[in-house]
Tab-separated table of C-alpha atoms in Angstrom:
chain	number	residue	atom	x	y	z
A	1	MET	CA	0.732	-16.421	-10.334
A	2	ARG	CA	1.312	-15.211	-6.781
A	3	LEU	CA	3.343	-17.391	-4.467
A	4	PHE	CA	2.737	-17.791	-0.757
A	5	ILE	CA	5.186	-18.907	1.921
A	6	GLU	CA	3.476	-21.263	4.347
A	7	ILE	CA	5.376	-21.279	7.636
A	8	ALA	CA	5.306	-23.297	10.857
A	9	TRP	CA	7.750	-23.936	13.676
A	10	ASN	CA	8.143	-26.048	16.794
A	11	SER	CA	10.501	-25.500	19.707
A	12	LEU	CA	11.762	-27.869	22.394
A	13	ALA	CA	13.159	-26.384	25.597
A	14	LYS	CA	16.256	-27.962	27.122
A	15	HIS	CA	15.297	-30.612	29.675
A	16	GLY	CA	14.831	-28.992	33.073
A	17	GLU	CA	14.161	-25.509	31.679
A	18	GLU	CA	10.740	-23.898	31.442
A	19	LEU	CA	11.682	-21.423	28.715
A	20	CYS	CA	13.241	-22.197	25.351
A	21	GLY	CA	16.408	-20.257	24.540
A	22	ASP	CA	15.445	-20.019	20.856
A	23	CYS	CA	13.059	-17.447	19.405
A	24	VAL	CA	11.225	-17.150	16.073
A	25	ARG	CA	9.737	-13.930	14.737
A	26	VAL	CA	7.767	-13.440	11.524
A	27	ALA	CA	6.932	-10.056	10.008
A	28	LYS	CA	4.811	-9.536	6.902
A	29	THR	CA	3.782	-6.684	4.644
A	30	PRO	CA	1.883	-6.907	1.334
A	31	GLN	CA	5.241	-6.963	-0.485
A	32	SER	CA	7.649	-8.615	1.945
A	33	PHE	CA	8.080	-11.521	4.326
A	34	VAL	CA	10.729	-11.770	7.065
A	35	VAL	CA	11.439	-14.726	9.331
A	36	VAL	CA	14.127	-14.714	12.018
A	37	LEU	CA	15.388	-17.667	14.057
A	38	SER	CA	17.586	-16.601	16.947
A	39	ASP	CA	19.484	-18.956	19.271
A	40	GLY	CA	20.410	-17.538	22.664
A	41	LEU	CA	23.719	-18.569	24.203
A	42	GLY	CA	23.180	-21.255	26.832
A	43	SER	CA	19.627	-22.001	27.939
A	44	GLY	CA	16.872	-20.839	30.230
A	45	VAL	CA	15.646	-17.333	30.983
A	46	LYS	CA	18.785	-15.433	29.969
A	47	ALA	CA	19.051	-17.233	26.630
A	48	ASN	CA	15.353	-16.648	25.994
A	49	ILE	CA	15.637	-12.911	26.673
A	50	MET	CA	18.672	-12.476	24.414
A	51	ALA	CA	17.185	-14.555	21.608
A	52	THR	CA	13.902	-12.634	21.819
A	53	LEU	CA	15.629	-9.236	21.720
A	54	THR	CA	17.784	-10.316	18.784
A	55	ALA	CA	14.826	-11.678	16.818
A	56	GLU	CA	12.645	-8.631	17.505
A	57	ILE	CA	15.349	-6.144	16.487
A	58	ALA	CA	16.385	-8.071	13.375
A	59	ALA	CA	12.821	-8.695	12.171
A	60	SER	CA	11.669	-5.099	12.604
A	61	MET	CA	14.810	-3.586	11.033
A	62	PHE	CA	14.909	-5.903	8.016
A	63	GLN	CA	11.193	-5.315	7.500
A	64	ARG	CA	11.850	-1.560	7.363
A	65	GLY	CA	14.554	-2.063	4.733
A	66	ALA	CA	17.691	-1.799	6.891
A	67	SER	CA	20.942	-3.295	5.592
A	68	VAL	CA	22.686	-6.203	7.285
A	69	GLU	CA	25.415	-3.775	8.392
A	70	GLU	CA	22.835	-1.583	10.138
A	71	VAL	CA	21.163	-4.560	11.798
A	72	ILE	CA	24.362	-6.097	13.123
A	73	SER	CA	25.676	-2.702	14.212
A	74	THR	CA	22.479	-2.172	16.216
A	75	LEU	CA	22.683	-5.649	17.754
A	76	VAL	CA	26.345	-5.178	18.710
A	77	ALA	CA	25.568	-1.808	20.285
A	78	THR	CA	22.455	-3.074	22.071
A	79	LEU	CA	23.259	-6.577	23.285
A	80	PRO	CA	26.127	-7.597	25.582
A	81	GLU	CA	28.889	-10.080	24.780
A	82	CYS	CA	29.732	-13.087	26.939
A	83	SER	CA	32.733	-11.947	28.997
A	84	VAL	CA	34.052	-15.507	29.408
A	85	ARG	CA	33.684	-16.960	25.906
A	86	LYS	CA	33.806	-13.623	24.042
A	87	LEU	CA	30.753	-14.678	22.039
A	88	ALA	CA	27.583	-12.832	21.137
A	89	TYR	CA	24.757	-13.772	23.461
A	90	ALA	CA	22.593	-14.774	20.493
A	91	THR	CA	23.116	-15.961	16.933
A	92	PHE	CA	20.529	-15.655	14.176
A	93	ALA	CA	19.396	-16.601	10.685
A	94	VAL	CA	17.180	-14.287	8.640
A	95	LEU	CA	15.239	-14.943	5.447
A	96	LEU	CA	13.804	-11.873	3.727
A	97	VAL	CA	11.524	-12.455	0.734
A	98	GLN	CA	10.310	-9.576	-1.418
A	99	ARG	CA	7.640	-9.638	-4.118
A	100	GLY	CA	6.982	-13.301	-3.338
A	101	ARG	CA	10.133	-14.621	-5.023
A	102	ASP	CA	13.306	-12.620	-4.320
A	103	ALA	CA	14.977	-14.243	-1.308
A	104	TYR	CA	17.843	-12.790	0.734
A	105	LEU	CA	19.408	-15.026	3.380
A	106	VAL	CA	21.690	-13.929	6.234
A	107	GLU	CA	23.231	-16.455	8.626
A	108	TYR	CA	25.309	-15.580	11.649
A	109	ASP	CA	26.823	-18.639	13.309
A	110	THR	CA	23.770	-20.861	12.685
A	111	PRO	CA	23.323	-24.154	10.795
A	112	PRO	CA	22.793	-23.480	7.059
A	113	LEU	CA	19.311	-23.184	5.608
A	114	ILE	CA	18.045	-26.455	4.100
A	115	LEU	CA	16.478	-25.988	0.643
A	116	ILE	CA	14.659	-28.858	-1.044
A	117	ARG	CA	13.824	-28.210	-4.688
A	118	GLU	CA	12.505	-30.669	-7.268
A	119	GLY	CA	13.132	-33.538	-4.855
A	120	LYS	CA	16.804	-32.670	-4.296
A	121	ILE	CA	18.885	-30.996	-1.600
A	122	TRP	CA	19.961	-27.738	-3.214
A	123	ASP	CA	23.208	-26.018	-2.352
A	124	VAL	CA	22.421	-22.334	-1.833
A	125	PRO	CA	25.501	-20.354	-2.999
A	126	ARG	CA	26.672	-18.249	-0.074
A	127	VAL	CA	29.168	-15.420	0.249
A	128	GLU	CA	31.144	-15.041	3.471
A	129	ARG	CA	32.106	-11.621	4.769
A	130	GLU	CA	32.810	-9.807	8.019
A	131	VAL	CA	30.544	-7.157	9.504
A	132	GLU	CA	31.376	-5.434	12.794
A	133	GLY	CA	33.841	-8.226	13.543
A	134	ARG	CA	31.155	-10.887	12.996
A	135	LYS	CA	31.528	-13.460	10.236
A	136	ILE	CA	28.269	-13.790	8.322
A	137	HIS	CA	27.085	-15.735	5.281
A	138	GLU	CA	24.757	-14.182	2.706
A	139	ALA	CA	22.839	-15.558	-0.258
A	140	HIS	CA	20.471	-14.231	-2.916
A	141	PHE	CA	18.204	-16.646	-4.780
A	142	LEU	CA	14.775	-16.921	-6.413
A	143	LEU	CA	12.033	-19.044	-4.883
A	144	GLN	CA	10.060	-21.555	-6.921
A	145	GLU	CA	6.687	-23.154	-6.355
A	146	GLY	CA	7.191	-26.411	-4.468
A	147	ASP	CA	10.327	-25.313	-2.586
A	148	TYR	CA	10.716	-26.449	1.034
A	149	MET	CA	13.051	-24.494	3.324
A	150	VAL	CA	14.022	-25.403	6.867
A	151	MET	CA	15.971	-23.427	9.469
A	152	VAL	CA	17.194	-25.310	12.535
A	153	SER	CA	19.016	-24.295	15.686
A	154	ASP	CA	22.071	-26.160	17.015
A	155	GLY	CA	19.896	-28.389	19.197
A	156	TYR	CA	18.676	-30.260	16.113
A	157	VAL	CA	22.168	-30.842	14.779
A	158	HIS	CA	23.298	-32.284	18.138
A	159	ALA	CA	20.207	-34.443	18.751
A	160	GLY	CA	21.107	-38.070	19.437
A	161	VAL	CA	24.766	-37.461	20.383
A	162	GLY	CA	26.214	-40.653	21.826
A	163	GLY	CA	23.060	-42.572	20.951
A	164	LEU	CA	21.664	-43.437	17.539
A	165	TYR	CA	24.036	-40.877	16.001
A	166	ARG	CA	27.480	-40.858	17.589
A	167	LEU	CA	28.083	-37.225	16.617
A	168	GLY	CA	24.458	-36.119	16.602
A	169	TRP	CA	21.717	-36.062	13.974
A	170	GLY	CA	23.803	-33.711	11.858
A	171	TRP	CA	22.834	-31.251	9.137
A	172	GLN	CA	23.127	-33.740	6.270
A	173	ASN	CA	20.910	-36.337	7.951
A	174	ILE	CA	18.323	-33.676	8.767
A	175	ALA	CA	18.381	-32.513	5.137
A	176	VAL	CA	17.869	-36.082	3.901
A	177	SER	CA	14.903	-36.483	6.272
A	178	VAL	CA	13.394	-33.231	5.000
A	179	ARG	CA	13.923	-34.311	1.373
A	180	ARG	CA	12.156	-37.618	1.970
A	181	TRP	CA	9.298	-35.936	3.743
A	182	ALA	CA	8.957	-33.251	1.039
A	183	GLN	CA	8.234	-36.010	-1.475
A	184	THR	CA	4.855	-36.455	0.245
A	185	ALA	CA	3.990	-32.811	-0.620
A	186	GLY	CA	2.725	-32.303	2.937
A	187	ASP	CA	2.207	-28.919	4.552
A	188	ALA	CA	4.663	-26.955	6.692
A	189	HIS	CA	2.829	-27.684	9.955
A	190	SER	CA	3.024	-31.453	9.468
A	191	LEU	CA	6.736	-31.348	8.638
A	192	ALA	CA	7.502	-29.127	11.648
A	193	ARG	CA	5.710	-31.609	13.930
A	194	ALA	CA	7.508	-34.565	12.324
A	195	LEU	CA	10.933	-32.956	12.808
A	196	SER	CA	10.134	-32.028	16.404
A	197	ASN	CA	8.948	-35.559	17.223
A	198	THR	CA	12.096	-37.059	15.684
A	199	ALA	CA	14.401	-34.731	17.617
A	200	LEU	CA	12.564	-35.527	20.851
A	201	ARG	CA	12.969	-39.272	20.238
A	202	LEU	CA	16.680	-38.844	19.510
A	203	TYR	CA	17.019	-37.047	22.842
A	204	ASN	CA	15.098	-39.893	24.548
A	205	GLY	CA	12.462	-37.401	25.594
A	206	LYS	CA	14.977	-35.165	27.393
A	207	PRO	CA	16.404	-32.517	25.024
A	208	GLY	CA	20.014	-31.713	25.812
A	209	ASP	CA	19.724	-28.305	24.159
A	210	ASP	CA	17.059	-25.876	23.029
A	211	SER	CA	15.892	-27.118	19.632
A	212	THR	CA	13.834	-25.224	17.063
A	213	ALA	CA	12.894	-25.994	13.463
A	214	VAL	CA	11.268	-23.412	11.182
A	215	VAL	CA	9.638	-24.957	8.110
A	216	MET	CA	8.604	-22.988	5.021
A	217	ARG	CA	6.766	-24.277	1.970
A	218	VAL	CA	6.363	-22.211	-1.193
A	219	ARG	CA	3.036	-22.684	-2.947
A	220	ARG	CA	0.301	-20.811	-4.740
A	221	THR	CA	-1.744	-18.399	-2.653
A	222	VAL	CA	-5.105	-19.780	-1.491
A	223	VAL	CA	-7.942	-17.239	-1.291
A	224	ALA	CA	-11.374	-17.503	0.362
A	225	ASN	CA	-14.289	-15.059	0.111
A	226	VAL	CA	-17.193	-15.067	2.573
A	227	TRP	CA	-20.384	-13.065	2.050
A	228	THR	CA	-22.716	-12.915	5.031
A	229	GLY	CA	-25.761	-10.724	5.512
A	230	PRO	CA	-27.965	-8.765	3.093
A	231	PRO	CA	-26.876	-5.260	2.038
A	232	ALA	CA	-28.458	-2.398	3.983
A	233	ASP	CA	-29.745	-1.025	0.669
A	234	ARG	CA	-31.657	-3.567	-1.421
A	235	SER	CA	-30.481	-1.828	-4.578
A	236	GLN	CA	-27.005	-3.205	-3.774
A	237	ASP	CA	-28.097	-6.857	-3.962
A	238	GLU	CA	-26.769	-7.364	-7.486
A	239	ALA	CA	-23.504	-5.576	-6.645
A	240	ALA	CA	-22.963	-7.849	-3.631
A	241	VAL	CA	-23.562	-10.988	-5.694
A	242	ALA	CA	-21.226	-9.700	-8.417
A	243	LYS	CA	-18.478	-9.008	-5.867
A	244	LEU	CA	-18.638	-12.585	-4.635
A	245	MET	CA	-18.965	-14.324	-7.989
A	246	ASN	CA	-16.194	-12.278	-9.628
A	247	SER	CA	-13.747	-12.884	-6.779
A	248	ARG	CA	-10.801	-15.247	-7.050
A	249	GLY	CA	-10.715	-18.366	-4.886
A	250	ALA	CA	-13.277	-20.198	-2.757
A	251	LYS	CA	-16.722	-18.605	-2.456
A	252	VAL	CA	-18.880	-18.970	0.661
A	253	ILE	CA	-22.319	-17.594	1.542
A	254	CYS	CA	-23.405	-17.553	5.203
A	255	GLY	CA	-27.036	-16.714	5.813
A	256	GLY	CA	-30.429	-17.899	4.637
A	257	THR	CA	-31.617	-14.510	3.376
A	258	THR	CA	-28.202	-13.857	1.830
A	259	ALA	CA	-28.402	-17.159	-0.032
A	260	GLN	CA	-31.920	-16.370	-1.254
A	261	ILE	CA	-30.707	-13.035	-2.628
A	262	ALA	CA	-27.868	-14.790	-4.469
A	263	ALA	CA	-30.246	-17.400	-5.890
A	264	ARG	CA	-32.641	-14.703	-7.124
A	265	VAL	CA	-29.919	-12.596	-8.751
A	266	LEU	CA	-28.272	-15.652	-10.323
A	267	GLY	CA	-31.593	-17.042	-11.489
A	268	GLN	CA	-31.020	-20.342	-9.695
A	269	GLU	CA	-32.946	-22.571	-7.334
A	270	LEU	CA	-31.518	-22.831	-3.814
A	271	ARG	CA	-31.179	-26.541	-3.044
A	272	VAL	CA	-31.041	-27.436	0.660
A	273	ASP	CA	-28.900	-30.454	1.599
A	274	TRP	CA	-31.024	-32.032	4.280
A	275	VAL	CA	-31.380	-35.792	4.540
A	276	PRO	CA	-33.541	-37.460	7.215
A	277	PRO	CA	-31.355	-39.264	9.807
A	278	SER	CA	-32.905	-42.605	8.839
A	279	LYS	CA	-31.662	-42.216	5.262
A	280	ARG	CA	-28.150	-40.936	5.943
A	281	LYS	CA	-25.222	-43.079	4.940
A	282	ASP	CA	-22.726	-44.183	7.574
A	283	GLY	CA	-20.550	-41.272	8.591
A	284	ALA	CA	-22.841	-38.709	6.955
A	285	THR	CA	-23.856	-37.211	10.261
A	286	ARG	CA	-23.569	-33.557	11.145
A	287	THR	CA	-22.908	-31.819	14.432
A	288	ARG	CA	-25.951	-31.611	16.664
A	289	GLY	CA	-27.610	-28.218	16.305
A	290	THR	CA	-25.790	-27.256	13.107
A	291	PRO	CA	-28.173	-26.085	10.369
A	292	PRO	CA	-27.951	-27.882	7.017
A	293	THR	CA	-26.012	-26.547	4.046
A	294	ALA	CA	-27.433	-25.645	0.631
A	295	ARG	CA	-26.189	-25.515	-2.949
A	296	LEU	CA	-25.791	-22.853	-5.605
A	297	ASP	CA	-23.843	-23.350	-8.820
A	298	GLY	CA	-20.531	-21.486	-8.646
A	299	VAL	CA	-20.536	-21.232	-4.836
A	300	ASP	CA	-18.356	-23.627	-2.836
A	301	LEU	CA	-20.375	-23.542	0.395
A	302	VAL	CA	-23.781	-22.141	1.356
A	303	THR	CA	-24.705	-22.144	5.054
A	304	GLU	CA	-27.061	-20.605	7.584
A	305	GLY	CA	-25.729	-17.412	9.166
A	306	ILE	CA	-25.487	-16.612	12.879
A	307	LEU	CA	-25.458	-20.145	14.333
A	308	THR	CA	-22.892	-21.387	11.813
A	309	LEU	CA	-20.605	-18.372	12.306
A	310	GLY	CA	-20.754	-18.823	16.084
A	311	GLN	CA	-19.950	-22.530	15.846
A	312	THR	CA	-17.062	-21.765	13.486
A	313	VAL	CA	-15.640	-19.313	16.026
A	314	SER	CA	-15.707	-22.108	18.628
A	315	LEU	CA	-13.960	-24.536	16.259
A	316	LEU	CA	-11.184	-22.047	15.496
A	317	GLU	CA	-10.509	-21.591	19.209
A	318	HIS	CA	-9.197	-25.163	19.282
A	319	ALA	CA	-7.696	-25.530	15.789
A	320	GLN	CA	-4.499	-24.047	14.393
A	321	THR	CA	-4.732	-25.705	10.980
A	322	ALA	CA	-7.429	-27.293	8.824
A	323	SER	CA	-6.258	-30.759	9.869
A	324	ASP	CA	-7.051	-29.861	13.508
A	325	VAL	CA	-10.756	-29.427	12.739
A	326	PRO	CA	-12.728	-32.522	13.837
A	327	PRO	CA	-13.879	-34.670	10.916
A	328	GLY	CA	-17.379	-33.871	9.786
A	329	GLU	CA	-19.310	-32.460	6.859
A	330	ASP	CA	-21.488	-30.098	8.866
A	331	ALA	CA	-21.552	-26.433	7.860
A	332	ALA	CA	-19.321	-25.110	10.650
A	333	SER	CA	-16.613	-27.756	10.143
A	334	ARG	CA	-16.549	-27.163	6.389
A	335	LEU	CA	-16.363	-23.392	6.857
A	336	ALA	CA	-13.581	-23.726	9.445
A	337	ARG	CA	-11.545	-25.898	7.077
A	338	ILE	CA	-11.982	-23.427	4.211
A	339	LEU	CA	-10.860	-20.506	6.385
A	340	LEU	CA	-7.875	-22.331	7.890
A	341	SER	CA	-6.775	-23.592	4.462
A	342	ALA	CA	-6.742	-20.072	3.000
A	343	ASP	CA	-3.923	-17.531	3.126
A	344	GLU	CA	-6.054	-14.527	2.251
A	345	ILE	CA	-9.653	-14.197	3.452
A	346	HIS	CA	-12.076	-11.460	2.416
A	347	PHE	CA	-15.305	-10.949	4.364
A	348	LEU	CA	-18.170	-9.071	2.710
A	349	VAL	CA	-20.633	-8.213	5.479
A	350	GLY	CA	-24.127	-6.923	4.785
A	351	THR	CA	-25.296	-4.387	7.350
A	352	ALA	CA	-29.062	-4.852	7.056
A	353	ILE	CA	-30.552	-5.622	10.474
A	354	ASN	CA	-32.931	-8.552	10.671
A	355	PRO	CA	-36.015	-7.358	12.630
A	356	ASN	CA	-35.999	-10.680	14.483
A	357	GLN	CA	-32.432	-10.051	15.663
A	358	VAL	CA	-32.667	-6.453	16.881
A	359	ALA	CA	-32.317	-7.691	20.465
A	360	ASP	CA	-28.973	-9.266	19.521
A	361	VAL	CA	-27.365	-5.926	18.630
A	362	ILE	CA	-24.544	-5.331	21.125
A	363	ARG	CA	-22.891	-1.902	21.507
A	364	GLY	CA	-24.276	-0.912	18.120
A	365	GLU	CA	-22.962	-4.001	16.316
A	366	SER	CA	-24.899	-7.037	15.184
A	367	MET	CA	-23.993	-10.517	16.351
A	368	ARG	CA	-23.066	-11.232	12.737
A	369	MET	CA	-20.447	-8.483	12.728
A	370	LEU	CA	-19.135	-9.508	16.158
A	371	TYR	CA	-18.663	-13.099	14.988
A	372	VAL	CA	-16.959	-11.966	11.765
A	373	LYS	CA	-14.572	-9.712	13.689
A	374	GLU	CA	-13.729	-12.560	16.056
A	375	LEU	CA	-13.073	-14.883	13.100
A	376	ALA	CA	-10.836	-12.209	11.566
A	377	ARG	CA	-8.924	-11.812	14.837
A	378	GLN	CA	-8.331	-15.543	15.178
A	379	LEU	CA	-7.277	-15.896	11.539
A	380	GLU	CA	-4.834	-12.986	11.804
A	381	GLN	CA	-3.270	-14.694	14.823
A	382	ARG	CA	-2.466	-17.536	12.424
A	383	ASN	CA	-0.574	-15.126	10.113
A	384	LYS	CA	-3.391	-14.928	7.580
A	385	SER	CA	-4.243	-11.778	5.638
A	386	VAL	CA	-7.831	-10.754	6.394
A	387	THR	CA	-9.909	-7.926	4.919
A	388	LEU	CA	-13.417	-6.882	5.904
A	389	GLU	CA	-15.803	-4.915	3.692
A	390	THR	CA	-19.319	-3.765	4.587
A	391	ILE	CA	-22.180	-3.232	2.185
């Protein structure tokens, strides 16, 4: 069973500043995952620049396999030190996960990582040591399905000072809030928003410090497979159907001809889900202009091709997560939710050109391929792994 780390973060800039002095960077490879939260000293432009440089250097070096000594040595040599307070211009926390389970945590002058496991606040055993004159804390531990991890900058710990919390929200109170929320089994994006909203309320809408929370949730990897378009060679019809049906995860077919090929190869009848408006139940409407869906046993969603792909592109332009997609059971909304709910998406694109769509070929590429590439681009922007195969 492969595990996936779902991640989301929200940042609040100090009141009166346009830029947040915290920075988050995420780097992924097929075998590793690195997240860095850096907190720049002070606030505003200077803090933002220092935090960004620190996060970029740390993320890229840890991703390449550098040791903590090499990373800190590079940061010390690259970044200046505050001449007045004799402090580094940016602190950081790094979580490196390899092979989906092996976690290595490094914290330099940041609030400790919050780990919620099996409904409890877990104490991550840390070792303190000095590197290049900097005191750091390190930890090695194994991730489990259902773990929630949260990194916060100092602004969260100090939220509410002199108000609801005399000394600020505090690490322990934040951890208790995360534990309670984790009991709902919600996603990382929802928890990040909830923490950000709470911090903003504690600051009475005017954050006294840059405040960032990075939320990670460990769960099973969700996979989606989308086949759209007939193969250029009709002899490959059975191979295309086999690729889809033997794949792991959700299975989607986009395209009327594509669906007919699948039905023929599978020996099934293609059943179109179209109900006259007069006979639809309340709420069973679909977006105006969206073609109906169809059904095939073993396939999660069967839709029309070009129109549905284009409408899905438009939906993804305004949605970061599946919960952002407007409610509706039309083809485009359902496809958008499947794509945004998945961590790994594989597109199988047939390259046969429909004679009726020759005029739609742009710079040698069909509209189908252009839409698929745009979907892939938008999904990759959301840290999803996307592969594209032609047939």
